[in-house]
Amino acid sequence: MSYKSLYLTYRPQTFEEVAGQKPIVRTLRNALSSGKIAHAFLFAGPRGTGKTTMARLLAKALNCEKGIGRQCNECENCHAISEGSHPDVIEIDAASNNGVDQVRDLIEKVKYAPIKGRYKIYIIDEVHMMSTGAFNALLKTLEEPPENVIFILCTTEPYKVLPTILSRCQRFDFSKLSDEDMKGKLIEVLTKENATYDEEGLKAVIGLADGGMRDALSILEQTLAYSGNKLSASDVLDLYGLASMDEKIALIEAVGDGDVPTLIKKCDGFLTGGIDIRRLTGDLIDVLKDLLIYEKTKDASLMDDLSEKQADDLSKRLSPSKTGDFIGALIETQNNFRNISDVRGLFELAMLRLATQEPKESPAHDVAAEPKPAEQPQPIERKPKEEPNQAISVASEPKAADPTPAEEKTENAEEVWQKPEPNPMQKTFVKPLGPLPVVNTKKKAFETPPDFLFEDEKPAEKELPAIDTSKILNPDLANAGEAYAMTDKEIIKIMVLGTKYKKDRIALRNEWGRFDALKIDPKYGGLATLVSSGHPLVLCKEAILLSYNFKSLKEKANIKANQRPLSNLLSSVIGRKLFVYALDRNDVNRVQVAFTNLQQVGKLPRISDIKLDLPKEE
């Protein structure tokens, strides 16, 4: 006989051999023993959890020659079902037989009586792949099938099955197998295969399988072939490109100690060793989750991956708050993997940012020390109240000598993405970590990346003058039409020029609340609402970039017909005519990455060389 894979060789032949799924097994046994057998079943759940196997076992229990509910595996019917050759147990792959014609052919054959068994059983796998027409053609037969015909539908995506089909079936939801159930089954297989194993090896296989017994047996089979009929954690890690627990802990320790050279060497080692960075990121999150649980509870029994000694050693290097920051940064990095091709660079930069973060100041615990008096608030110098129609003092261009190359480098590299000024219209929030720039750590020393993680401070409250709307002749906004589209290259030029106008941008942010009073105006309310929904990201002499949270608002702001009213409204506050261009969150993340990559390699344009090519207002 030819070789059979482990998951086929050790496929359960009776209900007793099924790993996990105890509630389903019990329900089916009770139904068989009481004779209350439904005419249609739906088995739903993740891949490799036993749906098709359970369907075959149910078919065997219905047609065993020794009685309903039995699975003797000795009679002709049991053998034929195990081999897949029973004429009354028909398995259909809905992925390739999903049309109306195939279902009509099935319905035509349903009316014939069973040939050898008590019941004719149709097992339809991947039933969610059937077309809507095929589902509708099956409805009547599924609701009132002929006597002694049973349908068993199997799917990994039950939400794709029509509700009218779901309502006609007795549904069983298969869950992922627990670690204990999988471990018991793997040990049983290893014993029958006369293979040696260790606990860490079993744990590695179970972790990779993610609750799927078929996946676990496939991983086990490949590992035994690789290592020569023995299972060890090192073989599994080498075969599937995983980092060992010691390597993961060493990486976390390097981050906790701020040891950048060691951190870079570890990251290089992962690359040369073929480690899967995406999986490593998920593993680090699991390890840090265990550490955070231990730091909060000191209960080692609640941890899945770390030992008590490992958790105790790590807790001396990472405080609970630092551990929480570490987890948050890794989760954000994991989300950003889908937006960037250089996964290694993104991972390295996330690690470097964590390693180079300055520790948060903690209150002193010296009881004997004399407490410091509370700092008195500084008196606020109040400026004379501005007239209602007065523009803010950002109209004039800053008078400064042409910067030297060294000064320009400082402006370009450090000032563009400084901590943004507060927006009076928005609550304090923590901006999520955006896509991180790629840095070649082998070519030069690490440069501090832009500060994307920040909290806006609440600005000082002041009475804001009303906006002069006399120059806004037509405030009506278009909801559709041709839109402006600027290239990233032109946007980056505006970002570089914005370094000269940082104080103007701060002043504008503090004046942003002036749009509030105008939002209730029946004539200008729609225009003011559109402007105030964004916030000034970059401001230079000729243009302003507004950032919006929603793509629909960005698209509306960029409609050519809306440029004149937007520009007129903003010029009433700023004091000069500006081209207005809007970005959404994805745009901002993209240009931030592009800007920082150019900054890293010294390719940003010089301020004195920039000539903006802005679209002409229509």
mmCIF file of N, CA and C in Angstrom, residues 187-298:
data_model
loop_
_atom_site.group_PDB
_atom_site.id
_atom_site.type_symbol
_atom_site.label_atom_id
_atom_site.label_comp_id
_atom_site.label_asym_id
_atom_site.label_seq_id
_atom_site.Cartn_x
_atom_site.Cartn_y
_atom_site.Cartn_z
ATOM 1 N N ILE A 187 0.752 13.030 21.063
ATOM 2 C CA ILE A 187 1.501 12.004 21.797
ATOM 3 C C ILE A 187 1.069 10.606 21.350
ATOM 4 N N GLU A 188 -0.237 10.450 21.134
ATOM 5 C CA GLU A 188 -0.751 9.162 20.644
ATOM 6 C C GLU A 188 -0.129 8.810 19.292
ATOM 7 N N VAL A 189 -0.065 9.779 18.384
ATOM 8 C CA VAL A 189 0.501 9.540 17.051
ATOM 9 C C VAL A 189 2.003 9.263 17.149
ATOM 10 N N LEU A 190 2.714 10.048 17.946
ATOM 11 C CA LEU A 190 4.159 9.855 18.098
ATOM 12 C C LEU A 190 4.476 8.481 18.670
ATOM 13 N N THR A 191 3.653 8.043 19.606
ATOM 14 C CA THR A 191 3.867 6.720 20.198
ATOM 15 C C THR A 191 3.682 5.619 19.153
ATOM 16 N N LYS A 192 2.632 5.748 18.335
ATOM 17 C CA LYS A 192 2.394 4.732 17.302
ATOM 18 C C LYS A 192 3.460 4.764 16.212
ATOM 19 N N GLU A 193 4.061 5.929 15.994
ATOM 20 C CA GLU A 193 5.110 6.059 14.985
ATOM 21 C C GLU A 193 6.504 5.744 15.541
ATOM 22 N N ASN A 194 6.555 5.393 16.841
ATOM 23 C CA ASN A 194 7.836 5.086 17.499
ATOM 24 C C ASN A 194 8.828 6.246 17.369
ATOM 25 N N ALA A 195 8.331 7.458 17.534
ATOM 26 C CA ALA A 195 9.176 8.656 17.435
ATOM 27 C C ALA A 195 9.415 9.230 18.824
ATOM 28 N N THR A 196 10.597 9.817 19.018
ATOM 29 C CA THR A 196 10.917 10.484 20.288
ATOM 30 C C THR A 196 10.507 11.945 20.201
ATOM 31 N N TYR A 197 10.258 12.530 21.353
ATOM 32 C CA TYR A 197 9.815 13.922 21.370
ATOM 33 C C TYR A 197 10.150 14.545 22.715
ATOM 34 N N ASP A 198 10.107 15.895 22.757
ATOM 35 C CA ASP A 198 10.220 16.612 24.028
ATOM 36 C C ASP A 198 9.038 17.581 24.156
ATOM 37 N N GLU A 199 8.822 18.057 25.360
ATOM 38 C CA GLU A 199 7.659 18.895 25.633
ATOM 39 C C GLU A 199 7.698 20.202 24.846
ATOM 40 N N GLU A 200 8.904 20.778 24.736
ATOM 41 C CA GLU A 200 9.027 22.040 24.013
ATOM 42 C C GLU A 200 8.703 21.861 22.533
ATOM 43 N N GLY A 201 9.073 20.710 21.993
ATOM 44 C CA GLY A 201 8.740 20.431 20.599
ATOM 45 C C GLY A 201 7.241 20.340 20.389
ATOM 46 N N LEU A 202 6.549 19.649 21.296
ATOM 47 C CA LEU A 202 5.090 19.567 21.219
ATOM 48 C C LEU A 202 4.457 20.950 21.317
ATOM 49 N N LYS A 203 4.990 21.763 22.222
ATOM 50 C CA LYS A 203 4.447 23.109 22.404
ATOM 51 C C LYS A 203 4.616 23.945 21.140
ATOM 52 N N ALA A 204 5.769 23.782 20.475
ATOM 53 C CA ALA A 204 6.026 24.534 19.238
ATOM 54 C C ALA A 204 5.050 24.123 18.134
ATOM 55 N N VAL A 205 4.811 22.827 17.999
ATOM 56 C CA VAL A 205 3.871 22.342 16.971
ATOM 57 C C VAL A 205 2.461 22.849 17.265
ATOM 58 N N ILE A 206 2.046 22.778 18.512
ATOM 59 C CA ILE A 206 0.702 23.215 18.892
ATOM 60 C C ILE A 206 0.529 24.706 18.628
ATOM 61 N N GLY A 207 1.574 25.488 18.939
ATOM 62 C CA GLY A 207 1.498 26.923 18.698
ATOM 63 C C GLY A 207 1.354 27.261 17.224
ATOM 64 N N LEU A 208 2.066 26.527 16.371
ATOM 65 C CA LEU A 208 1.989 26.773 14.929
ATOM 66 C C LEU A 208 0.642 26.343 14.345
ATOM 67 N N ALA A 209 0.064 25.280 14.898
ATOM 68 C CA ALA A 209 -1.184 24.732 14.340
ATOM 69 C C ALA A 209 -2.382 25.635 14.585
ATOM 70 N N ASP A 210 -2.335 26.459 15.628
ATOM 71 C CA ASP A 210 -3.413 27.408 15.918
ATOM 72 C C ASP A 210 -4.775 26.721 16.014
ATOM 73 N N GLY A 211 -4.825 25.617 16.750
ATOM 74 C CA GLY A 211 -6.102 24.962 17.028
ATOM 75 C C GLY A 211 -6.594 24.023 15.961
ATOM 76 N N GLY A 212 -5.826 23.792 14.880
ATOM 77 C CA GLY A 212 -6.238 22.879 13.818
ATOM 78 C C GLY A 212 -5.484 21.557 13.907
ATOM 79 N N MET A 213 -6.206 20.458 14.114
ATOM 80 C CA MET A 213 -5.553 19.157 14.285
ATOM 81 C C MET A 213 -4.889 18.697 12.993
ATOM 82 N N ARG A 214 -5.507 18.967 11.859
ATOM 83 C CA ARG A 214 -4.894 18.577 10.593
ATOM 84 C C ARG A 214 -3.583 19.322 10.368
ATOM 85 N N ASP A 215 -3.577 20.617 10.677
ATOM 86 C CA ASP A 215 -2.343 21.393 10.536
ATOM 87 C C ASP A 215 -1.262 20.859 11.473
ATOM 88 N N ALA A 216 -1.654 20.489 12.699
ATOM 89 C CA ALA A 216 -0.681 19.977 13.659
ATOM 90 C C ALA A 216 -0.034 18.689 13.152
ATOM 91 N N LEU A 217 -0.836 17.783 12.583
ATOM 92 C CA LEU A 217 -0.289 16.522 12.079
ATOM 93 C C LEU A 217 0.578 16.744 10.836
ATOM 94 N N SER A 218 0.226 17.726 10.011
ATOM 95 C CA SER A 218 1.051 18.039 8.843
ATOM 96 C C SER A 218 2.401 18.613 9.274
ATOM 97 N N ILE A 219 2.386 19.499 10.272
ATOM 98 C CA ILE A 219 3.634 20.067 10.798
ATOM 99 C C ILE A 219 4.482 18.974 11.428
ATOM 100 N N LEU A 220 3.828 18.092 12.199
ATOM 101 C CA LEU A 220 4.543 16.990 12.831
ATOM 102 C C LEU A 220 5.192 16.088 11.788
ATOM 103 N N GLU A 221 4.453 15.772 10.738
ATOM 104 C CA GLU A 221 4.977 14.895 9.696
ATOM 105 C C GLU A 221 6.203 15.507 9.017
ATOM 106 N N GLN A 222 6.146 16.789 8.738
ATOM 107 C CA GLN A 222 7.272 17.458 8.074
ATOM 108 C C GLN A 222 8.485 17.527 9.005
ATOM 109 N N THR A 223 8.232 17.765 10.280
ATOM 110 C CA THR A 223 9.334 17.843 11.240
ATOM 111 C C THR A 223 10.000 16.489 11.426
ATOM 112 N N LEU A 224 9.205 15.414 11.501
ATOM 113 C CA LEU A 224 9.780 14.070 11.649
ATOM 114 C C LEU A 224 10.608 13.706 10.420
ATOM 115 N N ALA A 225 10.169 14.122 9.246
ATOM 116 C CA ALA A 225 10.946 13.861 8.035
ATOM 117 C C ALA A 225 12.255 14.646 8.042
ATOM 118 N N TYR A 226 12.216 15.844 8.607
ATOM 119 C CA TYR A 226 13.401 16.701 8.641
ATOM 120 C C TYR A 226 14.436 16.219 9.661
ATOM 121 N N SER A 227 13.938 15.772 10.826
ATOM 122 C CA SER A 227 14.856 15.483 11.939
ATOM 123 C C SER A 227 15.175 13.998 12.101
ATOM 124 N N GLY A 228 14.538 13.132 11.330
ATOM 125 C CA GLY A 228 14.829 11.711 11.479
ATOM 126 C C GLY A 228 14.039 11.047 12.576
ATOM 127 N N ASN A 229 12.719 11.192 12.521
ATOM 128 C CA ASN A 229 11.793 10.516 13.439
ATOM 129 C C ASN A 229 11.950 10.946 14.895
ATOM 130 N N LYS A 230 12.304 12.212 15.111
ATOM 131 C CA LYS A 230 12.298 12.760 16.473
ATOM 132 C C LYS A 230 11.779 14.184 16.412
ATOM 133 N N LEU A 231 11.116 14.576 17.469
ATOM 134 C CA LEU A 231 10.509 15.898 17.519
ATOM 135 C C LEU A 231 11.193 16.717 18.611
ATOM 136 N N SER A 232 11.799 17.832 18.217
ATOM 137 C CA SER A 232 12.409 18.742 19.190
ATOM 138 C C SER A 232 12.063 20.166 18.799
ATOM 139 N N ALA A 233 12.095 21.053 19.788
ATOM 140 C CA ALA A 233 11.723 22.444 19.533
ATOM 141 C C ALA A 233 12.676 23.097 18.540
ATOM 142 N N SER A 234 13.958 22.789 18.640
ATOM 143 C CA SER A 234 14.939 23.414 17.738
ATOM 144 C C SER A 234 14.676 23.042 16.283
ATOM 145 N N ASP A 235 14.268 21.789 16.042
ATOM 146 C CA ASP A 235 13.980 21.369 14.669
ATOM 147 C C ASP A 235 12.748 22.101 14.115
ATOM 148 N N VAL A 236 11.726 22.256 14.940
ATOM 149 C CA VAL A 236 10.529 22.971 14.500
ATOM 150 C C VAL A 236 10.868 24.431 14.204
ATOM 151 N N LEU A 237 11.673 25.053 15.085
ATOM 152 C CA LEU A 237 12.033 26.459 14.891
ATOM 153 C C LEU A 237 12.857 26.646 13.626
ATOM 154 N N ASP A 238 13.807 25.743 13.398
ATOM 155 C CA ASP A 238 14.642 25.848 12.194
ATOM 156 C C ASP A 238 13.827 25.647 10.922
ATOM 157 N N LEU A 239 12.914 24.697 10.965
ATOM 158 C CA LEU A 239 12.153 24.340 9.773
ATOM 159 C C LEU A 239 11.162 25.426 9.383
ATOM 160 N N TYR A 240 10.582 26.094 10.374
ATOM 161 C CA TYR A 240 9.536 27.071 10.089
ATOM 162 C C TYR A 240 9.968 28.519 10.312
ATOM 163 N N GLY A 241 11.277 28.748 10.505
ATOM 164 C CA GLY A 241 11.773 30.115 10.620
ATOM 165 C C GLY A 241 11.247 30.843 11.833
ATOM 166 N N LEU A 242 11.345 30.214 12.999
ATOM 167 C CA LEU A 242 10.861 30.820 14.238
ATOM 168 C C LEU A 242 12.026 31.110 15.170
ATOM 169 N N ALA A 243 11.833 32.085 16.048
ATOM 170 C CA ALA A 243 12.836 32.411 17.054
ATOM 171 C C ALA A 243 12.548 31.631 18.328
ATOM 172 N N SER A 244 13.608 31.189 18.981
ATOM 173 C CA SER A 244 13.434 30.468 20.243
ATOM 174 C C SER A 244 13.032 31.433 21.345
ATOM 175 N N MET A 245 12.563 30.891 22.457
ATOM 176 C CA MET A 245 12.155 31.733 23.575
ATOM 177 C C MET A 245 13.344 32.524 24.118
ATOM 178 N N ASP A 246 14.519 31.905 24.174
ATOM 179 C CA ASP A 246 15.711 32.620 24.661
ATOM 180 C C ASP A 246 16.039 33.803 23.751
ATOM 181 N N GLU A 247 15.896 33.616 22.435
ATOM 182 C CA GLU A 247 16.185 34.707 21.497
ATOM 183 C C GLU A 247 15.171 35.834 21.653
ATOM 184 N N LYS A 248 13.915 35.481 21.856
ATOM 185 C CA LYS A 248 12.900 36.526 22.036
ATOM 186 C C LYS A 248 13.126 37.297 23.341
ATOM 187 N N ILE A 249 13.483 36.579 24.391
ATOM 188 C CA ILE A 249 13.741 37.248 25.669
ATOM 189 C C ILE A 249 14.973 38.140 25.561
ATOM 190 N N ALA A 250 16.013 37.662 24.860
ATOM 191 C CA ALA A 250 17.219 38.471 24.682
ATOM 192 C C ALA A 250 16.912 39.753 23.918
ATOM 193 N N LEU A 251 16.033 39.672 22.935
ATOM 194 C CA LEU A 251 15.646 40.864 22.184
ATOM 195 C C LEU A 251 14.888 41.846 23.073
ATOM 196 N N ILE A 252 13.970 41.341 23.877
ATOM 197 C CA ILE A 252 13.214 42.206 24.792
ATOM 198 C C ILE A 252 14.143 42.842 25.809
ATOM 199 N N GLU A 253 15.124 42.075 26.309
ATOM 200 C CA GLU A 253 16.080 42.627 27.270
ATOM 201 C C GLU A 253 16.917 43.733 26.646
ATOM 202 N N ALA A 254 17.320 43.549 25.392
ATOM 203 C CA ALA A 254 18.102 44.584 24.711
ATOM 204 C C ALA A 254 17.296 45.870 24.573
ATOM 205 N N VAL A 255 15.996 45.734 24.281
ATOM 206 C CA VAL A 255 15.136 46.912 24.196
ATOM 207 C C VAL A 255 14.987 47.553 25.568
ATOM 208 N N GLY A 256 14.750 46.726 26.586
ATOM 209 C CA GLY A 256 14.586 47.258 27.934
ATOM 210 C C GLY A 256 15.821 47.963 28.452
ATOM 211 N N ASP A 257 17.015 47.454 28.091
ATOM 212 C CA ASP A 257 18.274 48.056 28.541
ATOM 213 C C ASP A 257 18.717 49.213 27.655
ATOM 214 N N GLY A 258 18.040 49.417 26.531
ATOM 215 C CA GLY A 258 18.466 50.455 25.601
ATOM 216 C C GLY A 258 19.779 50.135 24.915
ATOM 217 N N ASP A 259 20.062 48.852 24.758
ATOM 218 C CA ASP A 259 21.326 48.411 24.165
ATOM 219 C C ASP A 259 21.162 48.331 22.646
ATOM 220 N N VAL A 260 21.399 49.453 21.965
ATOM 221 C CA VAL A 260 21.163 49.530 20.526
ATOM 222 C C VAL A 260 22.084 48.610 19.732
ATOM 223 N N PRO A 261 23.419 48.546 20.020
ATOM 224 C CA PRO A 261 24.286 47.636 19.248
ATOM 225 C C PRO A 261 23.821 46.186 19.307
ATOM 226 N N THR A 262 23.471 45.718 20.511
ATOM 227 C CA THR A 262 22.987 44.346 20.649
ATOM 228 C C THR A 262 21.668 44.165 19.908
ATOM 229 N N LEU A 263 20.821 45.170 19.971
ATOM 230 C CA LEU A 263 19.528 45.102 19.299
ATOM 231 C C LEU A 263 19.713 44.945 17.792
ATOM 232 N N ILE A 264 20.632 45.720 17.208
ATOM 233 C CA ILE A 264 20.878 45.634 15.762
ATOM 234 C C ILE A 264 21.438 44.266 15.401
ATOM 235 N N LYS A 265 22.354 43.755 16.217
ATOM 236 C CA LYS A 265 22.925 42.427 15.948
ATOM 237 C C LYS A 265 21.837 41.347 15.997
ATOM 238 N N LYS A 266 20.913 41.472 16.960
ATOM 239 C CA LYS A 266 19.830 40.493 17.068
ATOM 240 C C LYS A 266 18.940 40.531 15.819
ATOM 241 N N CYS A 267 18.605 41.746 15.380
ATOM 242 C CA CYS A 267 17.755 41.882 14.192
ATOM 243 C C CYS A 267 18.461 41.321 12.959
ATOM 244 N N ASP A 268 19.770 41.579 12.836
ATOM 245 C CA ASP A 268 20.533 41.012 11.715
ATOM 246 C C ASP A 268 20.553 39.492 11.787
ATOM 247 N N GLY A 269 20.676 38.974 13.001
ATOM 248 C CA GLY A 269 20.676 37.518 13.175
ATOM 249 C C GLY A 269 19.358 36.895 12.766
ATOM 250 N N PHE A 270 18.260 37.577 13.060
ATOM 251 C CA PHE A 270 16.954 37.062 12.648
ATOM 252 C C PHE A 270 16.846 37.030 11.125
ATOM 253 N N LEU A 271 17.389 38.051 10.470
ATOM 254 C CA LEU A 271 17.304 38.106 9.013
ATOM 255 C C LEU A 271 18.117 36.993 8.379
ATOM 256 N N THR A 272 19.371 36.847 8.816
ATOM 257 C CA THR A 272 20.235 35.816 8.234
ATOM 258 C C THR A 272 19.743 34.416 8.583
ATOM 259 N N GLY A 273 19.041 34.274 9.703
ATOM 260 C CA GLY A 273 18.522 32.969 10.104
ATOM 261 C C GLY A 273 17.195 32.623 9.459
ATOM 262 N N GLY A 274 16.671 33.516 8.622
ATOM 263 C CA GLY A 274 15.403 33.244 7.935
ATOM 264 C C GLY A 274 14.192 33.322 8.843
ATOM 265 N N ILE A 275 14.284 34.097 9.921
ATOM 266 C CA ILE A 275 13.167 34.213 10.859
ATOM 267 C C ILE A 275 12.029 35.010 10.205
ATOM 268 N N ASP A 276 10.820 34.545 10.377
ATOM 269 C CA ASP A 276 9.634 35.241 9.876
ATOM 270 C C ASP A 276 9.334 36.422 10.804
ATOM 271 N N ILE A 277 9.581 37.646 10.325
ATOM 272 C CA ILE A 277 9.439 38.831 11.168
ATOM 273 C C ILE A 277 7.989 39.042 11.590
ATOM 274 N N ARG A 278 7.061 38.773 10.699
ATOM 275 C CA ARG A 278 5.651 38.942 11.066
ATOM 276 C C ARG A 278 5.259 38.007 12.200
ATOM 277 N N ARG A 279 5.678 36.752 12.106
ATOM 278 C CA ARG A 279 5.353 35.807 13.177
ATOM 279 C C ARG A 279 6.105 36.161 14.456
ATOM 280 N N LEU A 280 7.351 36.641 14.307
ATOM 281 C CA LEU A 280 8.129 37.049 15.474
ATOM 282 C C LEU A 280 7.421 38.178 16.214
ATOM 283 N N THR A 281 6.864 39.124 15.474
ATOM 284 C CA THR A 281 6.156 40.236 16.108
ATOM 285 C C THR A 281 4.977 39.724 16.927
ATOM 286 N N GLY A 282 4.219 38.795 16.366
ATOM 287 C CA GLY A 282 3.107 38.208 17.124
ATOM 288 C C GLY A 282 3.578 37.447 18.342
ATOM 289 N N ASP A 283 4.710 36.724 18.219
ATOM 290 C CA ASP A 283 5.245 35.982 19.361
ATOM 291 C C ASP A 283 5.695 36.930 20.476
ATOM 292 N N LEU A 284 6.306 38.057 20.087
ATOM 293 C CA LEU A 284 6.747 39.028 21.096
ATOM 294 C C LEU A 284 5.545 39.613 21.838
ATOM 295 N N ILE A 285 4.446 39.837 21.121
ATOM 296 C CA ILE A 285 3.235 40.338 21.787
ATOM 297 C C ILE A 285 2.738 39.326 22.808
ATOM 298 N N ASP A 286 2.760 38.032 22.457
ATOM 299 C CA ASP A 286 2.328 36.995 23.405
ATOM 300 C C ASP A 286 3.226 36.955 24.643
ATOM 301 N N VAL A 287 4.543 37.073 24.426
ATOM 302 C CA VAL A 287 5.488 37.051 25.553
ATOM 303 C C VAL A 287 5.255 38.248 26.462
ATOM 304 N N LEU A 288 5.104 39.423 25.862
ATOM 305 C CA LEU A 288 4.901 40.641 26.664
ATOM 306 C C LEU A 288 3.548 40.623 27.365
ATOM 307 N N LYS A 289 2.558 39.977 26.745
ATOM 308 C CA LYS A 289 1.263 39.832 27.423
ATOM 309 C C LYS A 289 1.434 39.014 28.698
ATOM 310 N N ASP A 290 2.193 37.907 28.608
ATOM 311 C CA ASP A 290 2.475 37.108 29.801
ATOM 312 C C ASP A 290 3.203 37.941 30.856
ATOM 313 N N LEU A 291 4.169 38.743 30.405
ATOM 314 C CA LEU A 291 4.933 39.566 31.344
ATOM 315 C C LEU A 291 4.029 40.572 32.039
ATOM 316 N N LEU A 292 3.133 41.202 31.291
ATOM 317 C CA LEU A 292 2.231 42.187 31.891
ATOM 318 C C LEU A 292 1.287 41.524 32.892
ATOM 319 N N ILE A 293 0.801 40.325 32.557
ATOM 320 C CA ILE A 293 -0.054 39.589 33.503
ATOM 321 C C ILE A 293 0.712 39.285 34.787
ATOM 322 N N TYR A 294 1.966 38.852 34.640
ATOM 323 C CA TYR A 294 2.758 38.513 35.821
ATOM 324 C C TYR A 294 3.058 39.755 36.661
ATOM 325 N N GLU A 295 3.360 40.870 35.987
ATOM 326 C CA GLU A 295 3.666 42.096 36.726
ATOM 327 C C GLU A 295 2.467 42.584 37.522
ATOM 328 N N LYS A 296 1.270 42.316 37.029
ATOM 329 C CA LYS A 296 0.066 42.786 37.708
ATOM 330 C C LYS A 296 -0.458 41.800 38.749
ATOM 331 N N THR A 297 -0.174 40.505 38.562
ATOM 332 C CA THR A 297 -0.766 39.496 39.444
ATOM 333 C C THR A 297 0.247 38.697 40.249
ATOM 334 N N LYS A 298 1.483 38.572 39.727
ATOM 335 C CA LYS A 298 2.513 37.709 40.329
ATOM 336 C C LYS A 298 2.061 36.249 40.412
#
